[in-house]
Amino acid sequence: MPTNNEPLSGRRALVTGSATGIGRSTAKRLAADGASVIVNYVGPPDQAESAVKEIEGEGGRALAIAADVSNEEQVQAMFAQALEELGGPIDLLVNNAGIEKPFNVVDMPLEEWNKVIAVNLTGAFLCTREAARGMTKAGIPGAIINVSSVHEVIPWREFSHYCASKGGMKLFMQTVARELAPQGIRLVNVAPGAILTPINQDLIDDAEKRKAVEDEIPLGRTGKPEEIAAAIAWLASPEADYVVGSTLFVDGGMTLFPKFI
Ligand code: NAD
């Protein structure tokens, strides 16, 4: 069972898109550090339920709630349910849900552009707004952590929608950090490099392709979801109380490498 010695004991966390990948590792880590965690998901509940079982099996507290983060009504219903189930407002939000699909700009259907912006950027806005409303109303401090990407600063051919969403997330985060810091609500970004998760299934399946990416990373390897989760857990903890409006790059040095892609 989590104890009061754990850095996130008593915190009420919500991690969007946390049935898989970085979100799943983050939900597990926050729970291990003592937080009660909402595992948000879309689609079939199986993976979210198995994440909840894993957390409970390790003595943590978690609950799966379905909601499409790009849908205002579903986001509001999710936060209302979280408030009721956890007995107080979310004070630790991780905006992690994200999608990508490559298109050159000349071939990019508006629908695909809109989808990526809606999930990656509007979803972060909707969840940030609900979390901030809850914390402001209750007069409590908290943290909002966005999982952006090295592509909040590195342009990536065929992913202009994704880069626009992650670059947008950077200035959205910094602007809202200025608005909410006076209330003790901290906003920060964690920017992963290449991490082996379902979003990078092609790198998992294709050793040659993975090697080409690894050659572009100064540390010479891809990252693990747990390494992103660890950064998020620290940024959420009281030790990071003075960190506001920054992006922490967790990328094996990828942002130092100008040849990347
Ligand atoms: P992933 O595909 O495992 O995780 C994305 C999650 O978001 C999935 O569980 C998916 O179901 C969920 N999701 C998609 N649309 C949603 C919606 N409308 N509402 C709620 N949830 C939704 O891949 P991942 O690598 O774990 O990605 C997590 C985040 O990390 C994403 O924002 C991604 O852009 C970012 N990121 C990943 C990498 C990497 O190399 N893996 C690098 C940089 C940034």
PDB file of C-alpha atoms and ligand atoms in Angstrom:
ATOM      1  CA  MET A   1       0.000   0.000   0.000  1.00  0.00           C
ATOM      2  CA  PRO A   2       1.197   3.557  -0.688  1.00  0.00           C
ATOM      3  CA  THR A   3       2.384   5.265   2.502  1.00  0.00           C
ATOM      4  CA  ASN A   4       2.680   8.898   3.516  1.00  0.00           C
ATOM      5  CA  ASN A   5       6.394   8.689   2.735  1.00  0.00           C
ATOM      6  CA  GLU A   6       5.575   8.390  -0.940  1.00  0.00           C
ATOM      7  CA  PRO A   7       6.040  11.669  -2.809  1.00  0.00           C
ATOM      8  CA  LEU A   8       2.583  11.702  -4.407  1.00  0.00           C
ATOM      9  CA  SER A   9       0.618  10.369  -1.458  1.00  0.00           C
ATOM     10  CA  GLY A  10      -2.857  11.926  -1.300  1.00  0.00           C
ATOM     11  CA  ARG A  11      -2.691  13.275  -4.857  1.00  0.00           C
ATOM     12  CA  ARG A  12      -5.535  12.674  -7.330  1.00  0.00           C
ATOM     13  CA  ALA A  13      -4.070  12.070 -10.794  1.00  0.00           C
ATOM     14  CA  LEU A  14      -5.558  11.688 -14.261  1.00  0.00           C
ATOM     15  CA  VAL A  15      -3.452  10.416 -17.160  1.00  0.00           C
ATOM     16  CA  THR A  16      -5.047  10.712 -20.596  1.00  0.00           C
ATOM     17  CA  GLY A  17      -4.549   7.859 -23.064  1.00  0.00           C
ATOM     18  CA  SER A  18      -3.058   5.656 -20.385  1.00  0.00           C
ATOM     19  CA  ALA A  19      -4.158   2.183 -21.502  1.00  0.00           C
ATOM     20  CA  THR A  20      -0.897   1.817 -23.454  1.00  0.00           C
ATOM     21  CA  GLY A  21       2.653   3.090 -23.879  1.00  0.00           C
ATOM     22  CA  ILE A  22       3.993   6.116 -22.024  1.00  0.00           C
ATOM     23  CA  GLY A  23       0.614   6.850 -20.428  1.00  0.00           C
ATOM     24  CA  ARG A  24       0.322   3.349 -19.010  1.00  0.00           C
ATOM     25  CA  SER A  25       3.830   3.464 -17.533  1.00  0.00           C
ATOM     26  CA  THR A  26       3.066   6.896 -16.116  1.00  0.00           C
ATOM     27  CA  ALA A  27      -0.193   5.764 -14.500  1.00  0.00           C
ATOM     28  CA  LYS A  28       1.686   2.856 -12.897  1.00  0.00           C
ATOM     29  CA  ARG A  29       4.523   5.065 -11.673  1.00  0.00           C
ATOM     30  CA  LEU A  30       2.242   7.769 -10.224  1.00  0.00           C
ATOM     31  CA  ALA A  31       0.260   5.075  -8.398  1.00  0.00           C
ATOM     32  CA  ALA A  32       3.474   3.497  -7.081  1.00  0.00           C
ATOM     33  CA  ASP A  33       4.435   6.951  -5.799  1.00  0.00           C
ATOM     34  CA  GLY A  34       1.167   7.117  -3.852  1.00  0.00           C
ATOM     35  CA  ALA A  35      -1.327   8.914  -6.124  1.00  0.00           C
ATOM     36  CA  SER A  36      -4.846   7.685  -6.852  1.00  0.00           C
ATOM     37  CA  VAL A  37      -4.935   7.460 -10.639  1.00  0.00           C
ATOM     38  CA  ILE A  38      -7.624   7.743 -13.296  1.00  0.00           C
ATOM     39  CA  VAL A  39      -6.641   5.651 -16.317  1.00  0.00           C
ATOM     40  CA  ASN A  40      -8.327   7.437 -19.237  1.00  0.00           C
ATOM     41  CA  TYR A  41      -8.837   5.543 -22.492  1.00  0.00           C
ATOM     42  CA  VAL A  42     -10.816   5.408 -25.748  1.00  0.00           C
ATOM     43  CA  GLY A  43     -12.131   2.307 -27.493  1.00  0.00           C
ATOM     44  CA  PRO A  44     -12.360  -1.146 -25.933  1.00  0.00           C
ATOM     45  CA  PRO A  45     -11.749  -1.185 -22.156  1.00  0.00           C
ATOM     46  CA  ASP A  46      -9.540  -4.324 -22.002  1.00  0.00           C
ATOM     47  CA  GLN A  47      -6.123  -2.656 -21.859  1.00  0.00           C
ATOM     48  CA  ALA A  48      -7.249   0.083 -19.462  1.00  0.00           C
ATOM     49  CA  GLU A  49      -8.773  -2.536 -17.185  1.00  0.00           C
ATOM     50  CA  SER A  50      -5.582  -4.591 -17.258  1.00  0.00           C
ATOM     51  CA  ALA A  51      -3.586  -1.439 -16.322  1.00  0.00           C
ATOM     52  CA  VAL A  52      -5.936  -0.881 -13.363  1.00  0.00           C
ATOM     53  CA  LYS A  53      -5.505  -4.524 -12.302  1.00  0.00           C
ATOM     54  CA  GLU A  54      -1.710  -4.208 -12.480  1.00  0.00           C
ATOM     55  CA  ILE A  55      -1.801  -1.060 -10.326  1.00  0.00           C
ATOM     56  CA  GLU A  56      -4.141  -2.651  -7.807  1.00  0.00           C
ATOM     57  CA  GLY A  57      -1.976  -5.772  -7.773  1.00  0.00           C
ATOM     58  CA  GLU A  58       0.926  -3.607  -6.621  1.00  0.00           C
ATOM     59  CA  GLY A  59      -1.191  -2.064  -3.840  1.00  0.00           C
ATOM     60  CA  GLY A  60      -2.101   1.147  -5.682  1.00  0.00           C
ATOM     61  CA  ARG A  61      -5.448   2.805  -6.353  1.00  0.00           C
ATOM     62  CA  ALA A  62      -6.748   3.280  -9.916  1.00  0.00           C
ATOM     63  CA  LEU A  63      -9.941   3.565 -11.902  1.00  0.00           C
ATOM     64  CA  ALA A  64     -10.489   3.390 -15.677  1.00  0.00           C
ATOM     65  CA  ILE A  65     -12.695   6.055 -17.272  1.00  0.00           C
ATOM     66  CA  ALA A  66     -13.503   6.171 -20.999  1.00  0.00           C
ATOM     67  CA  ALA A  67     -13.483   9.568 -22.698  1.00  0.00           C
ATOM     68  CA  ASP A  68     -12.362  10.941 -26.036  1.00  0.00           C
ATOM     69  CA  VAL A  69     -10.201  13.885 -24.953  1.00  0.00           C
ATOM     70  CA  SER A  70     -11.226  15.853 -28.040  1.00  0.00           C
ATOM     71  CA  ASN A  71     -14.900  15.714 -27.022  1.00  0.00           C
ATOM     72  CA  GLU A  72     -15.897  18.490 -24.600  1.00  0.00           C
ATOM     73  CA  GLU A  73     -18.903  16.673 -23.121  1.00  0.00           C
ATOM     74  CA  GLN A  74     -16.965  13.455 -22.559  1.00  0.00           C
ATOM     75  CA  VAL A  75     -14.081  15.323 -20.923  1.00  0.00           C
ATOM     76  CA  GLN A  76     -16.439  17.180 -18.584  1.00  0.00           C
ATOM     77  CA  ALA A  77     -18.227  13.937 -17.679  1.00  0.00           C
ATOM     78  CA  MET A  78     -14.870  12.253 -16.970  1.00  0.00           C
ATOM     79  CA  PHE A  79     -13.740  15.021 -14.606  1.00  0.00           C
ATOM     80  CA  ALA A  80     -17.145  14.988 -12.870  1.00  0.00           C
ATOM     81  CA  GLN A  81     -16.871  11.219 -12.360  1.00  0.00           C
ATOM     82  CA  ALA A  82     -13.276  11.540 -11.130  1.00  0.00           C
ATOM     83  CA  LEU A  83     -14.338  14.185  -8.592  1.00  0.00           C
ATOM     84  CA  GLU A  84     -17.055  11.937  -7.260  1.00  0.00           C
ATOM     85  CA  GLU A  85     -15.016   8.724  -7.191  1.00  0.00           C
ATOM     86  CA  LEU A  86     -11.838  10.256  -5.731  1.00  0.00           C
ATOM     87  CA  GLY A  87     -13.602  12.565  -3.285  1.00  0.00           C
ATOM     88  CA  GLY A  88     -11.926  15.729  -4.590  1.00  0.00           C
ATOM     89  CA  PRO A  89     -10.730  17.449  -7.758  1.00  0.00           C
ATOM     90  CA  ILE A  90      -7.847  16.200  -9.904  1.00  0.00           C
ATOM     91  CA  ASP A  91      -4.644  17.951  -8.751  1.00  0.00           C
ATOM     92  CA  LEU A  92      -2.257  16.151 -11.102  1.00  0.00           C
ATOM     93  CA  LEU A  93      -3.143  16.020 -14.783  1.00  0.00           C
ATOM     94  CA  VAL A  94      -0.952  14.375 -17.411  1.00  0.00           C
ATOM     95  CA  ASN A  95      -2.007  15.303 -20.955  1.00  0.00           C
ATOM     96  CA  ASN A  96      -0.547  12.278 -22.701  1.00  0.00           C
ATOM     97  CA  ALA A  97      -3.119  11.157 -25.331  1.00  0.00           C
ATOM     98  CA  GLY A  98      -1.717  11.654 -28.804  1.00  0.00           C
ATOM     99  CA  ILE A  99      -1.920  10.396 -32.374  1.00  0.00           C
ATOM    100  CA  GLU A 100       0.096  10.755 -35.582  1.00  0.00           C
ATOM    101  CA  LYS A 101      -0.135   9.658 -39.235  1.00  0.00           C
ATOM    102  CA  PRO A 102       2.258  10.807 -41.961  1.00  0.00           C
ATOM    103  CA  PHE A 103       1.200  12.983 -44.919  1.00  0.00           C
ATOM    104  CA  ASN A 104       3.102  15.455 -47.032  1.00  0.00           C
ATOM    105  CA  VAL A 105       1.320  18.754 -46.703  1.00  0.00           C
ATOM    106  CA  VAL A 106       0.161  18.621 -50.342  1.00  0.00           C
ATOM    107  CA  ASP A 107      -1.579  15.285 -49.679  1.00  0.00           C
ATOM    108  CA  MET A 108      -2.907  16.065 -46.210  1.00  0.00           C
ATOM    109  CA  PRO A 109      -6.699  15.717 -46.012  1.00  0.00           C
ATOM    110  CA  LEU A 110      -8.280  18.375 -43.790  1.00  0.00           C
ATOM    111  CA  GLU A 111      -9.894  15.572 -41.805  1.00  0.00           C
ATOM    112  CA  GLU A 112      -6.471  14.123 -40.855  1.00  0.00           C
ATOM    113  CA  TRP A 113      -5.124  17.561 -39.928  1.00  0.00           C
ATOM    114  CA  ASN A 114      -8.183  18.230 -37.766  1.00  0.00           C
ATOM    115  CA  LYS A 115      -7.983  14.831 -36.055  1.00  0.00           C
ATOM    116  CA  VAL A 116      -4.393  15.305 -34.904  1.00  0.00           C
ATOM    117  CA  ILE A 117      -4.974  18.878 -33.725  1.00  0.00           C
ATOM    118  CA  ALA A 118      -8.209  17.825 -31.977  1.00  0.00           C
ATOM    119  CA  VAL A 119      -6.638  14.998 -29.943  1.00  0.00           C
ATOM    120  CA  ASN A 120      -3.119  16.342 -29.331  1.00  0.00           C
ATOM    121  CA  LEU A 121      -3.839  20.032 -28.780  1.00  0.00           C
ATOM    122  CA  THR A 122      -7.559  20.631 -28.218  1.00  0.00           C
ATOM    123  CA  GLY A 123      -7.654  17.546 -25.981  1.00  0.00           C
ATOM    124  CA  ALA A 124      -4.881  19.018 -23.844  1.00  0.00           C
ATOM    125  CA  PHE A 125      -6.783  22.321 -23.688  1.00  0.00           C
ATOM    126  CA  LEU A 126     -10.089  20.703 -22.671  1.00  0.00           C
ATOM    127  CA  CYS A 127      -8.485  18.595 -19.935  1.00  0.00           C
ATOM    128  CA  THR A 128      -6.303  21.475 -18.712  1.00  0.00           C
ATOM    129  CA  ARG A 129      -9.363  23.714 -18.476  1.00  0.00           C
ATOM    130  CA  GLU A 130     -11.375  21.162 -16.484  1.00  0.00           C
ATOM    131  CA  ALA A 131      -8.464  20.387 -14.155  1.00  0.00           C
ATOM    132  CA  ALA A 132      -7.739  24.096 -13.626  1.00  0.00           C
ATOM    133  CA  ARG A 133     -11.405  24.814 -12.943  1.00  0.00           C
ATOM    134  CA  GLY A 134     -11.506  22.073 -10.311  1.00  0.00           C
ATOM    135  CA  MET A 135      -8.317  23.186  -8.555  1.00  0.00           C
ATOM    136  CA  THR A 136      -9.255  26.882  -8.706  1.00  0.00           C
ATOM    137  CA  LYS A 137     -12.723  26.230  -7.294  1.00  0.00           C
ATOM    138  CA  ALA A 138     -11.286  24.184  -4.427  1.00  0.00           C
ATOM    139  CA  GLY A 139      -8.417  26.655  -3.900  1.00  0.00           C
ATOM    140  CA  ILE A 140      -5.768  23.924  -4.089  1.00  0.00           C
ATOM    141  CA  PRO A 141      -2.362  23.786  -5.822  1.00  0.00           C
ATOM    142  CA  GLY A 142      -1.429  21.161  -8.382  1.00  0.00           C
ATOM    143  CA  ALA A 143       0.482  20.234 -11.499  1.00  0.00           C
ATOM    144  CA  ILE A 144      -0.437  19.874 -15.155  1.00  0.00           C
ATOM    145  CA  ILE A 145       2.144  18.012 -17.228  1.00  0.00           C
ATOM    146  CA  ASN A 146       1.935  17.708 -21.001  1.00  0.00           C
ATOM    147  CA  VAL A 147       3.633  14.917 -22.885  1.00  0.00           C
ATOM    148  CA  SER A 148       4.772  16.918 -25.900  1.00  0.00           C
ATOM    149  CA  SER A 149       7.685  15.666 -28.019  1.00  0.00           C
ATOM    150  CA  VAL A 150      11.083  16.624 -29.345  1.00  0.00           C
ATOM    151  CA  HIS A 151       8.856  17.794 -32.201  1.00  0.00           C
ATOM    152  CA  GLU A 152       7.783  20.766 -30.142  1.00  0.00           C
ATOM    153  CA  VAL A 153      11.107  22.138 -31.498  1.00  0.00           C
ATOM    154  CA  ILE A 154      12.321  19.763 -34.284  1.00  0.00           C
ATOM    155  CA  PRO A 155      10.488  20.006 -37.638  1.00  0.00           C
ATOM    156  CA  TRP A 156       9.541  16.564 -38.987  1.00  0.00           C
ATOM    157  CA  ARG A 157       8.779  16.011 -42.656  1.00  0.00           C
ATOM    158  CA  GLU A 158       5.300  14.508 -43.322  1.00  0.00           C
ATOM    159  CA  PHE A 159       4.179  15.356 -39.787  1.00  0.00           C
ATOM    160  CA  SER A 160       3.299  19.050 -40.063  1.00  0.00           C
ATOM    161  CA  HIS A 161       0.020  18.503 -38.187  1.00  0.00           C
ATOM    162  CA  TYR A 162       1.810  16.635 -35.374  1.00  0.00           C
ATOM    163  CA  CYS A 163       4.573  19.263 -35.136  1.00  0.00           C
ATOM    164  CA  ALA A 164       1.974  22.052 -35.145  1.00  0.00           C
ATOM    165  CA  SER A 165       0.143  20.294 -32.293  1.00  0.00           C
ATOM    166  CA  LYS A 166       3.290  19.773 -30.204  1.00  0.00           C
ATOM    167  CA  GLY A 167       4.707  23.235 -30.948  1.00  0.00           C
ATOM    168  CA  GLY A 168       1.292  24.640 -30.050  1.00  0.00           C
ATOM    169  CA  MET A 169       1.354  22.667 -26.829  1.00  0.00           C
ATOM    170  CA  LYS A 170       4.593  24.430 -25.865  1.00  0.00           C
ATOM    171  CA  LEU A 171       3.202  27.971 -26.012  1.00  0.00           C
ATOM    172  CA  PHE A 172      -0.177  26.867 -24.676  1.00  0.00           C
ATOM    173  CA  MET A 173       1.615  25.388 -21.655  1.00  0.00           C
ATOM    174  CA  GLN A 174       3.803  28.469 -21.140  1.00  0.00           C
ATOM    175  CA  THR A 175       0.875  30.876 -21.422  1.00  0.00           C
ATOM    176  CA  VAL A 176      -1.315  28.957 -19.004  1.00  0.00           C
ATOM    177  CA  ALA A 177       1.686  28.535 -16.677  1.00  0.00           C
ATOM    178  CA  ARG A 178       1.761  32.333 -16.376  1.00  0.00           C
ATOM    179  CA  GLU A 179      -1.986  32.451 -15.732  1.00  0.00           C
ATOM    180  CA  LEU A 180      -2.063  29.745 -13.071  1.00  0.00           C
ATOM    181  CA  ALA A 181       1.302  29.975 -11.284  1.00  0.00           C
ATOM    182  CA  PRO A 182      -0.023  32.644  -8.878  1.00  0.00           C
ATOM    183  CA  GLN A 183      -2.483  29.998  -7.639  1.00  0.00           C
ATOM    184  CA  GLY A 184       0.246  27.411  -7.144  1.00  0.00           C
ATOM    185  CA  ILE A 185      -0.781  25.417 -10.203  1.00  0.00           C
ATOM    186  CA  ARG A 186       2.361  24.485 -12.165  1.00  0.00           C
ATOM    187  CA  LEU A 187       2.419  23.640 -15.861  1.00  0.00           C
ATOM    188  CA  VAL A 188       5.383  21.906 -17.513  1.00  0.00           C
ATOM    189  CA  ASN A 189       6.066  19.774 -20.589  1.00  0.00           C
ATOM    190  CA  VAL A 190       7.973  16.518 -20.877  1.00  0.00           C
ATOM    191  CA  ALA A 191       9.344  16.060 -24.404  1.00  0.00           C
ATOM    192  CA  PRO A 192      10.189  12.436 -25.246  1.00  0.00           C
ATOM    193  CA  GLY A 193      12.538  11.449 -28.051  1.00  0.00           C
ATOM    194  CA  ALA A 194      12.027   8.057 -29.766  1.00  0.00           C
ATOM    195  CA  ILE A 195      10.357   5.711 -27.278  1.00  0.00           C
ATOM    196  CA  LEU A 196       9.364   2.141 -28.079  1.00  0.00           C
ATOM    197  CA  THR A 197       5.569   2.161 -27.705  1.00  0.00           C
ATOM    198  CA  PRO A 198       2.625   1.217 -29.947  1.00  0.00           C
ATOM    199  CA  ILE A 199       2.822   4.649 -31.686  1.00  0.00           C
ATOM    200  CA  ASN A 200       6.225   3.480 -33.003  1.00  0.00           C
ATOM    201  CA  GLN A 201       5.130  -0.039 -33.992  1.00  0.00           C
ATOM    202  CA  ASP A 202       7.179   0.304 -37.202  1.00  0.00           C
ATOM    203  CA  LEU A 203      10.367   0.716 -35.124  1.00  0.00           C
ATOM    204  CA  ILE A 204       9.450  -2.285 -32.968  1.00  0.00           C
ATOM    205  CA  ASP A 205       8.825  -4.460 -36.055  1.00  0.00           C
ATOM    206  CA  ASP A 206      11.660  -3.267 -38.313  1.00  0.00           C
ATOM    207  CA  ALA A 207      15.185  -3.606 -36.884  1.00  0.00           C
ATOM    208  CA  GLU A 208      16.744  -1.749 -39.824  1.00  0.00           C
ATOM    209  CA  LYS A 209      14.452   1.222 -39.402  1.00  0.00           C
ATOM    210  CA  ARG A 210      15.112   1.216 -35.654  1.00  0.00           C
ATOM    211  CA  LYS A 211      18.873   1.210 -36.278  1.00  0.00           C
ATOM    212  CA  ALA A 212      18.518   4.236 -38.588  1.00  0.00           C
ATOM    213  CA  VAL A 213      16.725   6.135 -35.809  1.00  0.00           C
ATOM    214  CA  GLU A 214      19.211   4.964 -33.164  1.00  0.00           C
ATOM    215  CA  ASP A 215      22.050   6.295 -35.318  1.00  0.00           C
ATOM    216  CA  GLU A 216      20.481   9.760 -34.980  1.00  0.00           C
ATOM    217  CA  ILE A 217      20.431   9.592 -31.162  1.00  0.00           C
ATOM    218  CA  PRO A 218      23.662  10.597 -29.405  1.00  0.00           C
ATOM    219  CA  LEU A 219      23.048   8.000 -26.671  1.00  0.00           C
ATOM    220  CA  GLY A 220      22.667   5.343 -29.404  1.00  0.00           C
ATOM    221  CA  ARG A 221      19.385   3.820 -28.258  1.00  0.00           C
ATOM    222  CA  THR A 222      15.662   4.406 -28.136  1.00  0.00           C
ATOM    223  CA  GLY A 223      14.010   5.237 -24.825  1.00  0.00           C
ATOM    224  CA  LYS A 224      11.712   3.259 -22.548  1.00  0.00           C
ATOM    225  CA  PRO A 225       8.258   4.421 -21.431  1.00  0.00           C
ATOM    226  CA  GLU A 226       9.422   4.052 -17.809  1.00  0.00           C
ATOM    227  CA  GLU A 227      12.090   6.703 -18.430  1.00  0.00           C
ATOM    228  CA  ILE A 228       9.415   9.217 -19.435  1.00  0.00           C
ATOM    229  CA  ALA A 229       7.218   8.171 -16.500  1.00  0.00           C
ATOM    230  CA  ALA A 230      10.115   8.824 -14.099  1.00  0.00           C
ATOM    231  CA  ALA A 231      10.536  12.380 -15.411  1.00  0.00           C
ATOM    232  CA  ILE A 232       6.801  13.014 -15.082  1.00  0.00           C
ATOM    233  CA  ALA A 233       6.737  11.623 -11.533  1.00  0.00           C
ATOM    234  CA  TRP A 234       9.564  13.917 -10.487  1.00  0.00           C
ATOM    235  CA  LEU A 235       8.010  16.988 -12.125  1.00  0.00           C
ATOM    236  CA  ALA A 236       4.755  16.196 -10.324  1.00  0.00           C
ATOM    237  CA  SER A 237       6.456  15.835  -6.946  1.00  0.00           C
ATOM    238  CA  PRO A 238       7.103  18.517  -4.306  1.00  0.00           C
ATOM    239  CA  GLU A 239      10.818  18.375  -5.214  1.00  0.00           C
ATOM    240  CA  ALA A 240       9.933  20.117  -8.487  1.00  0.00           C
ATOM    241  CA  ASP A 241       7.821  22.838  -6.833  1.00  0.00           C
ATOM    242  CA  TYR A 242       9.965  25.600  -8.347  1.00  0.00           C
ATOM    243  CA  VAL A 243       9.767  24.251 -11.924  1.00  0.00           C
ATOM    244  CA  VAL A 244       7.213  26.271 -13.901  1.00  0.00           C
ATOM    245  CA  GLY A 245       6.748  26.731 -17.649  1.00  0.00           C
ATOM    246  CA  SER A 246       9.737  24.583 -18.693  1.00  0.00           C
ATOM    247  CA  THR A 247      10.079  21.671 -21.064  1.00  0.00           C
ATOM    248  CA  LEU A 248      12.174  18.736 -19.872  1.00  0.00           C
ATOM    249  CA  PHE A 249      13.597  16.878 -22.897  1.00  0.00           C
ATOM    250  CA  VAL A 250      14.030  13.149 -22.252  1.00  0.00           C
ATOM    251  CA  ASP A 251      15.486  12.136 -25.573  1.00  0.00           C
ATOM    252  CA  GLY A 252      18.966  10.590 -25.318  1.00  0.00           C
ATOM    253  CA  GLY A 253      20.285  13.848 -26.734  1.00  0.00           C
ATOM    254  CA  MET A 254      18.167  13.784 -29.913  1.00  0.00           C
ATOM    255  CA  THR A 255      17.555  17.534 -29.799  1.00  0.00           C
ATOM    256  CA  LEU A 256      21.345  18.032 -29.931  1.00  0.00           C
ATOM    257  CA  PHE A 257      21.570  16.280 -33.267  1.00  0.00           C
ATOM    258  CA  PRO A 258      20.816  18.581 -36.229  1.00  0.00           C
ATOM    259  CA  LYS A 259      20.715  15.748 -38.791  1.00  0.00           C
ATOM    260  CA  PHE A 260      17.644  14.174 -37.176  1.00  0.00           C
ATOM    261  CA  ILE A 261      15.203  13.154 -39.973  1.00  0.00           C
TER     262      ILE A 261
HETATM  263  P1  NAD B   1       0.476   5.134 -27.679  1.00  0.00           P
HETATM  264  O1  NAD B   1      -0.160   5.046 -29.016  1.00  0.00           O
HETATM  265  O2  NAD B   1       0.722   3.875 -26.930  1.00  0.00           O
HETATM  266  O3  NAD B   1      -0.326   6.101 -26.716  1.00  0.00           O
HETATM  267  C1  NAD B   1      -1.283   7.036 -27.142  1.00  0.00           C
HETATM  268  C2  NAD B   1      -2.531   6.784 -26.331  1.00  0.00           C
HETATM  269  O4  NAD B   1      -3.474   7.838 -26.593  1.00  0.00           O
HETATM  270  C3  NAD B   1      -3.216   5.458 -26.722  1.00  0.00           C
HETATM  271  O5  NAD B   1      -3.522   4.728 -25.559  1.00  0.00           O
HETATM  272  C4  NAD B   1      -4.487   5.916 -27.426  1.00  0.00           C
HETATM  273  O6  NAD B   1      -5.573   5.018 -27.271  1.00  0.00           O
HETATM  274  C5  NAD B   1      -4.744   7.225 -26.696  1.00  0.00           C
HETATM  275  N1  NAD B   1      -5.656   8.097 -27.439  1.00  0.00           N
HETATM  276  C6  NAD B   1      -5.670   8.331 -28.776  1.00  0.00           C
HETATM  277  N2  NAD B   1      -6.686   9.161 -29.077  1.00  0.00           N
HETATM  278  C7  NAD B   1      -7.315   9.447 -27.906  1.00  0.00           C
HETATM  279  C8  NAD B   1      -8.445  10.243 -27.575  1.00  0.00           C
HETATM  280  N3  NAD B   1      -9.139  10.908 -28.519  1.00  0.00           N
HETATM  281  N4  NAD B   1      -8.817  10.321 -26.272  1.00  0.00           N
HETATM  282  C9  NAD B   1      -8.138   9.637 -25.313  1.00  0.00           C
HETATM  283  N5  NAD B   1      -7.068   8.862 -25.582  1.00  0.00           N
HETATM  284  C10 NAD B   1      -6.676   8.779 -26.864  1.00  0.00           C
HETATM  285  O7  NAD B   1       1.860   5.899 -27.914  1.00  0.00           O
HETATM  286  P2  NAD B   1       2.827   6.650 -26.879  1.00  0.00           P
HETATM  287  O8  NAD B   1       4.150   6.682 -27.506  1.00  0.00           O
HETATM  288  O9  NAD B   1       2.694   6.091 -25.509  1.00  0.00           O
HETATM  289  O10 NAD B   1       2.260   8.131 -26.938  1.00  0.00           O
HETATM  290  C11 NAD B   1       1.934   8.882 -25.780  1.00  0.00           C
HETATM  291  C12 NAD B   1       2.260  10.350 -26.031  1.00  0.00           C
HETATM  292  O11 NAD B   1       3.668  10.485 -26.169  1.00  0.00           O
HETATM  293  C13 NAD B   1       1.654  10.937 -27.296  1.00  0.00           C
HETATM  294  O12 NAD B   1       1.171  12.236 -27.036  1.00  0.00           O
HETATM  295  C14 NAD B   1       2.834  10.996 -28.245  1.00  0.00           C
HETATM  296  O13 NAD B   1       2.703  12.026 -29.205  1.00  0.00           O
HETATM  297  C15 NAD B   1       3.946  11.290 -27.273  1.00  0.00           C
HETATM  298  N6  NAD B   1       5.285  10.978 -27.775  1.00  0.00           N
HETATM  299  C16 NAD B   1       5.645   9.701 -28.047  1.00  0.00           C
HETATM  300  C17 NAD B   1       6.924   9.466 -28.519  1.00  0.00           C
HETATM  301  C18 NAD B   1       7.411   8.078 -28.841  1.00  0.00           C
HETATM  302  O14 NAD B   1       8.483   7.952 -29.431  1.00  0.00           O
HETATM  303  N7  NAD B   1       6.694   7.018 -28.485  1.00  0.00           N
HETATM  304  C19 NAD B   1       7.811  10.506 -28.725  1.00  0.00           C
HETATM  305  C20 NAD B   1       7.411  11.798 -28.432  1.00  0.00           C
HETATM  306  C21 NAD B   1       6.142  12.021 -27.955  1.00  0.00           C
END
